[in-house]
Short mmCIF file of C-alpha atoms and ligand atoms in Angstrom, two decimals:
data_model
loop_
_atom_site.label_atom_id
_atom_site.label_comp_id
_atom_site.label_asym_id
_atom_site.label_seq_id
_atom_site.Cartn_x
_atom_site.Cartn_y
_atom_site.Cartn_z
CA MET A 10 -6.09 10.75 -21.68
CA ILE A 11 -2.75 11.12 -21.18
CA PRO A 12 -1.25 14.12 -22.59
CA PRO A 13 2.02 14.94 -23.54
CA ARG A 14 4.77 15.38 -21.21
CA ARG A 15 6.88 18.62 -21.07
CA THR A 16 9.45 16.40 -18.83
CA ARG A 17 13.13 16.12 -21.01
CA THR A 18 13.87 12.77 -22.11
CA ILE A 19 16.55 11.41 -20.40
CA ARG A 20 18.82 7.82 -21.09
CA ILE A 21 18.58 4.54 -18.39
CA ARG A 22 21.64 2.99 -20.89
CA SER A 23 19.87 2.28 -23.56
CA LEU A 24 16.20 2.59 -21.97
CA GLU A 25 15.25 6.61 -22.83
CA LEU A 26 12.40 7.69 -19.82
CA GLY A 27 10.52 10.78 -19.82
CA GLY A 28 9.51 13.49 -22.55
CA ALA A 29 7.94 11.12 -25.62
CA ALA A 30 9.10 7.85 -24.30
CA PRO A 31 6.66 4.95 -22.93
CA ILE A 32 5.69 5.46 -19.60
CA ARG A 33 7.99 2.92 -17.67
CA LEU A 34 7.19 0.28 -15.33
CA GLN A 35 9.37 -0.73 -12.52
CA SER A 36 9.57 -2.64 -9.30
CA MET A 37 11.47 -3.62 -6.43
CA ALA A 38 12.88 -7.20 -5.16
CA ALA A 39 11.35 -7.87 -1.35
CA THR A 40 13.83 -10.34 -0.44
CA ARG A 41 17.10 -10.17 1.54
CA THR A 42 19.83 -9.49 -1.20
CA GLN A 43 22.38 -11.52 -0.24
CA ASP A 44 20.16 -14.61 -0.43
CA VAL A 45 21.38 -14.63 -4.14
CA ASP A 46 18.71 -17.55 -5.32
CA ALA A 47 15.67 -15.90 -3.84
CA THR A 48 16.55 -12.46 -5.17
CA LEU A 49 17.29 -13.79 -8.56
CA ARG A 50 13.92 -15.18 -8.57
CA GLN A 51 12.44 -11.85 -7.80
CA VAL A 52 14.50 -9.67 -10.78
CA GLN A 53 13.03 -12.91 -13.41
CA LEU A 54 9.51 -12.90 -12.01
CA ILE A 55 9.67 -8.88 -12.21
CA GLN A 56 11.20 -9.08 -15.59
CA ALA A 57 8.89 -12.11 -17.25
CA ALA A 58 5.97 -9.71 -16.12
CA GLY A 59 7.38 -7.19 -17.99
CA ALA A 60 9.35 -4.50 -15.72
CA ASP A 61 11.33 -2.33 -17.75
CA LEU A 62 13.51 -1.71 -14.11
CA VAL A 63 13.74 -3.50 -11.49
CA ARG A 64 15.25 -2.20 -7.56
CA ILE A 65 17.48 -4.13 -5.54
CA ALA A 66 18.33 -2.44 -1.57
CA VAL A 67 21.97 -2.76 -0.67
CA ASP A 68 23.04 -1.49 2.42
CA SER A 69 26.59 -3.33 3.47
CA LYS A 70 29.67 -4.57 1.73
CA ALA A 71 28.13 -8.70 1.65
CA ASP A 72 24.78 -6.86 -0.10
CA VAL A 73 27.23 -5.65 -2.91
CA ASP A 74 29.31 -8.48 -3.24
CA ALA A 75 25.86 -10.42 -3.52
CA LEU A 76 24.55 -7.67 -6.01
CA ALA A 77 27.66 -8.44 -8.02
CA ARG A 78 26.47 -12.68 -8.44
CA ILE A 79 22.72 -11.54 -9.46
CA ARG A 80 24.24 -8.60 -12.49
CA GLY A 81 26.02 -11.59 -13.44
CA ALA A 82 22.91 -13.81 -13.85
CA THR A 83 20.38 -11.40 -15.07
CA ASP A 84 20.33 -8.74 -17.66
CA ALA A 85 17.55 -6.82 -16.92
CA LEU A 86 18.17 -2.83 -16.04
CA LEU A 87 19.22 -2.67 -12.54
CA SER A 88 18.24 0.19 -9.98
CA VAL A 89 20.17 -0.20 -6.53
CA ASP A 90 18.10 1.33 -3.51
CA LEU A 91 20.93 3.22 -1.38
CA GLN A 92 19.31 4.85 2.25
CA GLU A 93 21.50 5.54 5.07
CA ASN A 94 24.87 3.82 3.09
CA TYR A 95 25.15 6.27 0.27
CA ARG A 96 29.12 5.66 0.73
CA LEU A 97 28.58 2.48 -1.50
CA ALA A 98 27.68 4.08 -4.27
CA GLU A 99 30.97 3.61 -6.08
CA HIS A 100 31.13 -0.51 -5.15
CA VAL A 101 27.65 -0.99 -6.71
CA ALA A 102 28.23 1.03 -9.56
CA PRO A 103 29.79 -1.15 -11.56
CA HIS A 104 26.72 -3.77 -11.06
CA VAL A 105 23.94 -1.73 -11.99
CA ASP A 106 22.29 0.71 -14.43
CA LYS A 107 20.87 3.49 -11.88
CA ILE A 108 21.31 4.39 -8.44
CA ARG A 109 18.67 6.06 -6.30
CA TYR A 110 19.75 8.27 -3.06
CA ASN A 111 17.31 9.21 -0.14
CA PRO A 112 17.72 13.11 0.40
CA GLY A 113 16.46 11.92 3.98
CA HIS A 114 19.27 9.39 4.95
CA LEU A 115 22.23 11.50 3.86
CA HIS A 116 22.55 12.95 7.30
CA HIS A 117 23.57 10.40 9.10
CA HIS A 118 27.10 9.71 7.81
CA GLU A 119 29.71 11.90 7.73
CA LYS A 120 27.89 14.85 9.34
CA GLN A 121 31.17 16.79 8.73
CA ARG A 122 30.61 16.49 4.84
CA SER A 123 27.79 18.97 3.57
CA THR A 124 24.86 17.41 1.81
CA ARG A 125 26.02 19.34 -1.30
CA ASP A 126 29.65 17.23 -1.22
CA LYS A 127 27.52 14.32 -0.54
CA VAL A 128 25.51 14.71 -3.47
CA ALA A 129 28.53 15.83 -5.57
CA TRP A 130 30.58 12.32 -4.81
CA ILE A 131 27.20 10.56 -5.58
CA VAL A 132 26.84 12.00 -9.50
CA ASP A 133 30.61 11.97 -9.70
CA VAL A 134 30.08 8.21 -9.38
CA CYS A 135 27.28 7.99 -11.72
CA ALA A 136 28.94 9.93 -13.99
CA GLN A 137 32.11 7.77 -13.93
CA HIS A 138 29.88 4.40 -14.57
CA GLY A 139 27.21 6.18 -17.29
CA LEU A 140 24.81 5.89 -14.26
CA ALA A 141 21.38 7.20 -14.36
CA LEU A 142 19.93 8.54 -10.78
CA ARG A 143 16.35 8.89 -8.68
CA ILE A 144 16.55 11.79 -6.36
CA GLY A 145 14.05 9.24 -3.76
CA VAL A 146 12.17 11.50 -1.00
CA ASN A 147 9.70 9.41 0.79
CA ALA A 148 7.49 11.30 3.72
CA GLY A 149 8.58 8.48 6.21
CA SER A 150 11.86 9.72 6.03
CA LEU A 151 11.96 13.74 5.54
CA SER A 152 15.33 15.28 6.08
CA PRO A 153 15.64 17.19 9.08
CA GLU A 154 16.16 20.69 7.33
CA HIS A 155 13.51 20.40 5.53
CA ALA A 156 11.28 18.95 8.18
CA GLU A 157 12.28 21.95 10.60
CA ARG A 158 12.17 25.25 7.33
CA PHE A 159 8.86 23.88 6.66
CA GLY A 160 7.51 23.11 10.39
CA ASP A 161 3.60 21.87 9.45
CA ASP A 162 3.92 22.42 5.60
CA HIS A 163 4.76 19.18 5.22
CA VAL A 164 4.16 18.64 1.11
CA GLY A 165 5.97 21.85 1.05
CA ALA A 166 9.19 20.40 2.61
CA LEU A 167 9.06 17.24 0.74
CA VAL A 168 8.81 19.48 -2.57
CA HIS A 169 11.80 21.96 -1.72
CA SER A 170 12.98 18.49 -0.44
CA ALA A 171 13.48 17.48 -3.81
CA ALA A 172 13.97 21.06 -5.66
CA ASP A 173 17.02 21.62 -3.91
CA HIS A 174 18.34 18.20 -4.37
CA CYS A 175 17.61 19.00 -8.39
CA ALA A 176 19.11 22.95 -8.17
CA ILE A 177 22.31 20.96 -6.71
CA VAL A 178 22.77 18.11 -9.47
CA ASP A 179 21.76 21.04 -11.83
CA GLU A 180 24.26 22.78 -10.82
CA LEU A 181 26.82 19.78 -11.30
CA GLY A 182 26.07 19.79 -14.84
CA PHE A 183 24.33 16.11 -14.64
CA ARG A 184 21.08 15.33 -16.40
CA ASP A 185 20.20 11.64 -16.99
CA TYR A 186 18.44 12.19 -13.40
CA VAL A 187 14.26 11.52 -11.96
CA VAL A 188 12.24 12.58 -9.39
CA SER A 189 10.54 10.79 -6.70
CA ILE A 190 8.08 12.08 -3.78
CA LYS A 191 6.22 9.76 -1.89
CA ASP A 192 3.71 9.39 0.77
CA SER A 193 1.55 6.53 2.28
CA ASP A 194 -1.32 9.08 1.73
CA PRO A 195 -2.71 9.30 -2.24
CA LYS A 196 -3.54 12.51 -1.98
CA LEU A 197 -0.61 13.89 -0.35
CA VAL A 198 1.07 12.36 -2.91
CA VAL A 199 -1.03 13.56 -5.94
CA ASP A 200 -0.35 17.39 -4.03
CA ALA A 201 3.39 16.65 -4.26
CA ASN A 202 3.61 15.59 -7.52
CA LEU A 203 1.86 18.56 -8.82
CA ARG A 204 3.49 21.38 -6.71
CA PHE A 205 6.91 19.65 -7.89
CA ALA A 206 6.02 19.61 -11.98
CA GLU A 207 4.72 23.29 -10.78
CA LEU A 208 8.17 24.24 -9.85
CA ARG A 209 10.30 21.36 -12.53
CA PRO A 210 8.74 21.09 -15.51
CA ASP A 211 11.36 19.66 -16.70
CA VAL A 212 12.54 16.82 -14.37
CA PRO A 213 11.07 13.22 -14.98
CA LEU A 214 8.64 12.09 -12.14
CA HIS A 215 8.98 8.13 -10.96
CA LEU A 216 5.46 7.91 -9.46
CA GLY A 217 4.46 6.28 -6.36
CA VAL A 218 2.20 5.44 -2.99
CA THR A 219 4.59 3.95 -0.64
CA GLU A 220 3.40 1.39 1.43
CA ALA A 221 0.16 1.44 -0.19
CA GLY A 222 -0.22 -1.90 1.50
CA LEU A 223 -1.95 -5.43 0.56
CA PRO A 224 -4.39 -5.50 -1.88
CA PRO A 225 -6.93 -4.77 -2.95
CA ASP A 226 -6.87 -1.23 -0.86
CA GLY A 227 -3.14 -0.73 -1.84
CA ILE A 228 -4.69 -0.98 -5.41
CA ILE A 229 -7.52 1.70 -5.20
CA LYS A 230 -5.06 4.13 -3.60
CA THR A 231 -2.29 4.15 -5.97
CA ARG A 232 -5.10 4.65 -8.70
CA ILE A 233 -6.21 7.69 -7.18
CA ALA A 234 -2.70 9.35 -7.47
CA TYR A 235 -2.40 7.95 -10.87
CA GLU A 236 -5.31 8.62 -12.22
CA GLN A 237 -5.66 12.60 -10.47
CA LEU A 238 -1.20 12.76 -12.16
CA LEU A 239 -0.88 10.58 -15.26
CA SER A 240 -4.48 12.30 -16.84
CA ARG A 241 -2.72 15.86 -16.50
CA GLY A 242 0.06 14.51 -18.09
CA ILE A 243 2.48 14.07 -15.00
CA GLY A 244 4.70 11.13 -14.18
CA ASP A 245 7.34 8.52 -16.72
CA THR A 246 7.50 5.59 -14.60
CA LEU A 247 5.10 3.94 -12.31
CA ARG A 248 5.85 1.90 -8.96
CA VAL A 249 2.94 0.03 -7.37
CA SER A 250 4.43 -0.94 -3.90
CA LEU A 251 2.05 -3.43 -2.73
CA THR A 252 2.24 -5.95 0.06
CA LEU A 253 2.48 -9.35 -1.50
CA PRO A 254 4.53 -12.72 -0.96
CA PHE A 255 7.42 -13.00 -3.03
CA ASP A 256 6.34 -15.31 -5.46
CA ASP A 257 3.35 -12.99 -6.31
CA LYS A 258 5.88 -10.06 -6.99
CA GLY A 259 5.45 -9.66 -10.71
CA GLN A 260 1.84 -8.46 -9.92
CA GLU A 261 3.08 -5.26 -9.55
CA ILE A 262 3.88 -4.57 -12.83
CA THR A 263 1.17 -6.20 -13.82
CA VAL A 264 -1.53 -3.57 -11.66
CA ALA A 265 1.18 -1.25 -13.26
CA ARG A 266 0.04 -1.98 -16.82
CA GLU A 267 -3.24 -2.10 -16.12
CA LEU A 268 -4.03 1.27 -14.32
CA LEU A 269 -1.85 2.96 -17.08
CA ARG A 270 -3.84 0.88 -19.75
CA ASP A 271 -7.33 1.92 -18.04
CA ILE A 272 -6.36 5.44 -17.37
CA GLU A 273 -5.05 5.65 -21.03
CA GLN A 274 -8.64 4.84 -22.30
CA GLY A 275 -10.32 7.34 -20.10
CA ARG A 276 -11.50 4.75 -17.66
CA PHE A 277 -11.49 6.10 -14.69
CA ARG A 278 -12.47 4.06 -11.03
CA SER A 279 -14.64 6.01 -8.65
CA VAL A 280 -13.44 5.73 -5.08
CA PRO A 281 -16.26 4.88 -2.29
CA PRO A 282 -16.66 8.17 -1.25
CA ASN A 283 -16.41 6.36 2.28
CA PHE A 284 -13.32 4.69 1.05
CA PHE A 285 -10.90 6.64 3.41
CA ASP A 286 -13.89 7.28 6.62
CA GLY A 287 -12.49 3.71 7.60
CA LEU A 288 -9.81 1.45 8.81
CA ASN A 289 -7.07 2.50 6.76
CA ILE A 290 -3.66 -0.27 6.61
CA ILE A 291 -0.63 1.45 5.67
CA ALA A 292 1.93 -2.04 4.53
CA CYS A 293 5.48 -1.21 3.03
CA PRO A 294 6.19 -4.16 0.06
CA SER A 295 9.40 -5.05 2.09
CA CYS A 296 12.76 -5.40 0.95
CA SER A 297 15.95 -6.56 1.53
CA ARG A 298 16.29 -4.65 4.55
CA VAL A 299 13.41 -6.38 6.42
CA GLU A 300 14.42 -7.43 9.82
CA ASN A 301 12.38 -10.59 10.14
CA GLU A 302 10.65 -12.71 6.73
CA LYS A 303 7.42 -13.04 9.31
CA PHE A 304 6.55 -9.35 8.16
CA ILE A 305 4.56 -9.95 5.10
CA GLU A 306 2.62 -12.68 6.86
CA LEU A 307 1.89 -10.26 10.34
CA ALA A 308 0.96 -7.85 7.52
CA GLN A 309 -1.48 -10.35 6.35
CA ASP A 310 -2.52 -11.03 9.86
CA VAL A 311 -2.91 -7.39 10.98
CA LYS A 312 -5.61 -7.01 8.03
CA GLU A 313 -7.42 -10.12 8.92
CA LEU A 314 -7.58 -9.72 12.44
CA THR A 315 -8.62 -5.94 12.16
CA ARG A 316 -11.70 -6.88 9.90
CA TYR A 317 -13.97 -6.31 12.51
CA ALA A 318 -13.07 -2.35 13.39
CA ALA A 319 -13.25 -1.73 9.39
CA ALA A 320 -15.75 1.06 9.80
CA HIS A 321 -13.71 2.93 12.23
CA LYS A 322 -11.83 6.02 11.00
CA LEU A 323 -8.43 4.58 12.53
CA THR A 324 -4.66 4.09 10.61
CA ILE A 325 -2.71 1.04 11.59
CA ALA A 326 0.91 1.17 9.85
CA VAL A 327 2.80 -2.20 9.53
CA MET A 328 6.89 -1.51 8.04
CA GLY A 329 8.97 -4.02 7.89
CA CYS A 330 12.31 -2.18 9.32
CA ARG A 331 14.14 0.95 10.98
CA VAL A 332 13.90 3.01 7.39
CA ASN A 333 10.60 3.94 7.01
CA GLY A 334 9.32 2.24 10.43
CA PRO A 335 10.08 4.82 13.21
CA GLY A 336 8.61 7.70 10.81
CA GLU A 337 5.95 6.13 8.86
CA THR A 338 4.07 4.88 12.52
CA ASP A 339 4.73 8.07 14.21
CA ASP A 340 1.36 9.11 11.77
CA ALA A 341 -0.57 6.75 12.57
CA ASP A 342 -3.05 5.74 14.75
CA LEU A 343 -1.11 2.19 15.90
CA GLY A 344 2.19 1.51 15.00
CA LEU A 345 4.19 -1.46 13.97
CA TRP A 346 7.75 -1.46 12.99
CA CYS A 347 9.79 -4.91 12.62
CA GLY A 348 12.84 -6.00 14.70
CA PRO A 349 14.44 -9.16 13.96
CA LYS A 350 13.12 -10.89 16.86
CA HIS A 351 10.38 -8.64 18.25
CA VAL A 352 7.34 -6.23 16.73
CA ASN A 353 8.02 -2.61 17.97
CA LEU A 354 4.56 -1.48 18.88
CA LYS A 355 3.34 1.97 19.02
CA ARG A 356 0.15 4.04 19.48
CA GLY A 357 1.35 7.58 17.36
CA THR A 358 4.29 8.56 18.51
CA GLU A 359 4.08 7.20 21.85
CA GLU A 360 6.42 3.69 21.94
CA LEU A 361 4.43 1.27 23.55
CA GLY A 362 7.01 -1.81 23.76
CA ALA A 363 8.45 -4.46 21.84
CA PHE A 364 6.58 -7.90 21.51
CA GLY A 365 7.16 -11.25 20.07
CA TYR A 366 6.12 -12.19 16.95
CA ASP A 367 3.65 -14.28 18.40
CA GLU A 368 2.39 -11.97 21.36
CA ILE A 369 2.16 -9.25 18.84
CA LEU A 370 -1.60 -9.92 17.20
CA ALA A 371 -2.72 -10.11 20.51
CA ARG A 372 -1.48 -6.76 22.11
CA LEU A 373 -2.20 -4.91 18.81
CA LYS A 374 -5.95 -5.84 18.74
CA ASP A 375 -5.89 -4.71 23.30
CA GLU A 376 -4.84 -1.71 22.03
CA LEU A 377 -7.29 -0.89 18.94
CA ASP A 378 -10.06 -2.31 21.55
CA ARG A 379 -8.65 0.79 23.98
CA LEU A 380 -8.75 3.15 20.95
CA ILE A 381 -12.10 1.98 19.69
CA THR A 382 -13.53 2.49 23.27
CA ALA A 383 -11.99 5.78 23.80
CA ARG A 384 -13.22 7.49 20.54
CA SER A 385 -16.80 5.68 21.23
S1 SF4 B 25 10.21 -0.12 5.65
FE1 SF4 B 25 12.14 -1.10 5.38
S2 SF4 B 25 11.29 -3.13 4.63
FE2 SF4 B 25 9.46 -1.85 4.20
S3 SF4 B 25 10.23 -1.59 2.01
FE3 SF4 B 25 10.91 0.60 3.16
S4 SF4 B 25 12.90 0.05 3.72
FE4 SF4 B 25 12.15 -1.91 2.91
#
């Protein structure tokens, strides 16, 4: 049921991806990178579940030092996730097999330097170390340039952010790269990846519904996108991003394999027609950037607390840090994004304040009740 893919085949060390290569499965460590033992355990759990690639977040020199120790203790293919601090690329390169950068976060540093120059520098680092590259566009952190250029055409902005960066990388003669275009809304993920594949059928695609949240809803959202895209031969590697307790991280790979097998064998699951009519909880899968390790527990508590509101068409976003927190919560009816000691509460783009981890749930319930009353 998965037609041949039109993408080219690239290499991540000896691993082929794209074209006729098998669809590759990957996941990301949710622990602090500097907690080497915990992160190594995540890498081992994900690898043992059958992953082809494991991603680790790096934001500082201390993270790089920890990554070097993790590298020394595993033979897993490692990808590094660089957000604002893309300048760490040359420091992480000796310890990984692939680099992901986010076009939406390149503008934070070296403001005098052009985007093209920054991308050229990252590509050069990859070429020198024989690394592959991912251009990772995320709806929660769209580049200001594309947000302005495309205005309300949100999907257009995502697609062209990716396509513009492909053009830069192509011009530099680098071909071992893939693209991802992620949103927390599976329908937008389908739309954006279909439009991108139309524009660039040759570029391998990493599929993912970002911040899909807690199972089972997170799995259903991911399935919606994967069924629509893989059945059209779109998608060369998969990440199922679920909010899970650390020791269950391997489930992301197990679920990805099950989804892939179902789609290959034509077992499409219909989604309850009212699936999007009720309460939608968006939650990130956590990673090294998480501001407080209570995040996963908080996301689970939010799900429990809000069960009574399941019939109300509202979106609550629970995010682990400032990287995608502020952007992703802007689009939610109620949003929480974590700080080290406090949780920021928002109603759409309106800041309602920062609350202690022991008081945020009560405040959230107040706001939710207020919203429900206002809409009834
Ligand atoms: S929102 Fe922050 S903590 Fe959550 S996955 Fe994204 S970068 Fe990591």
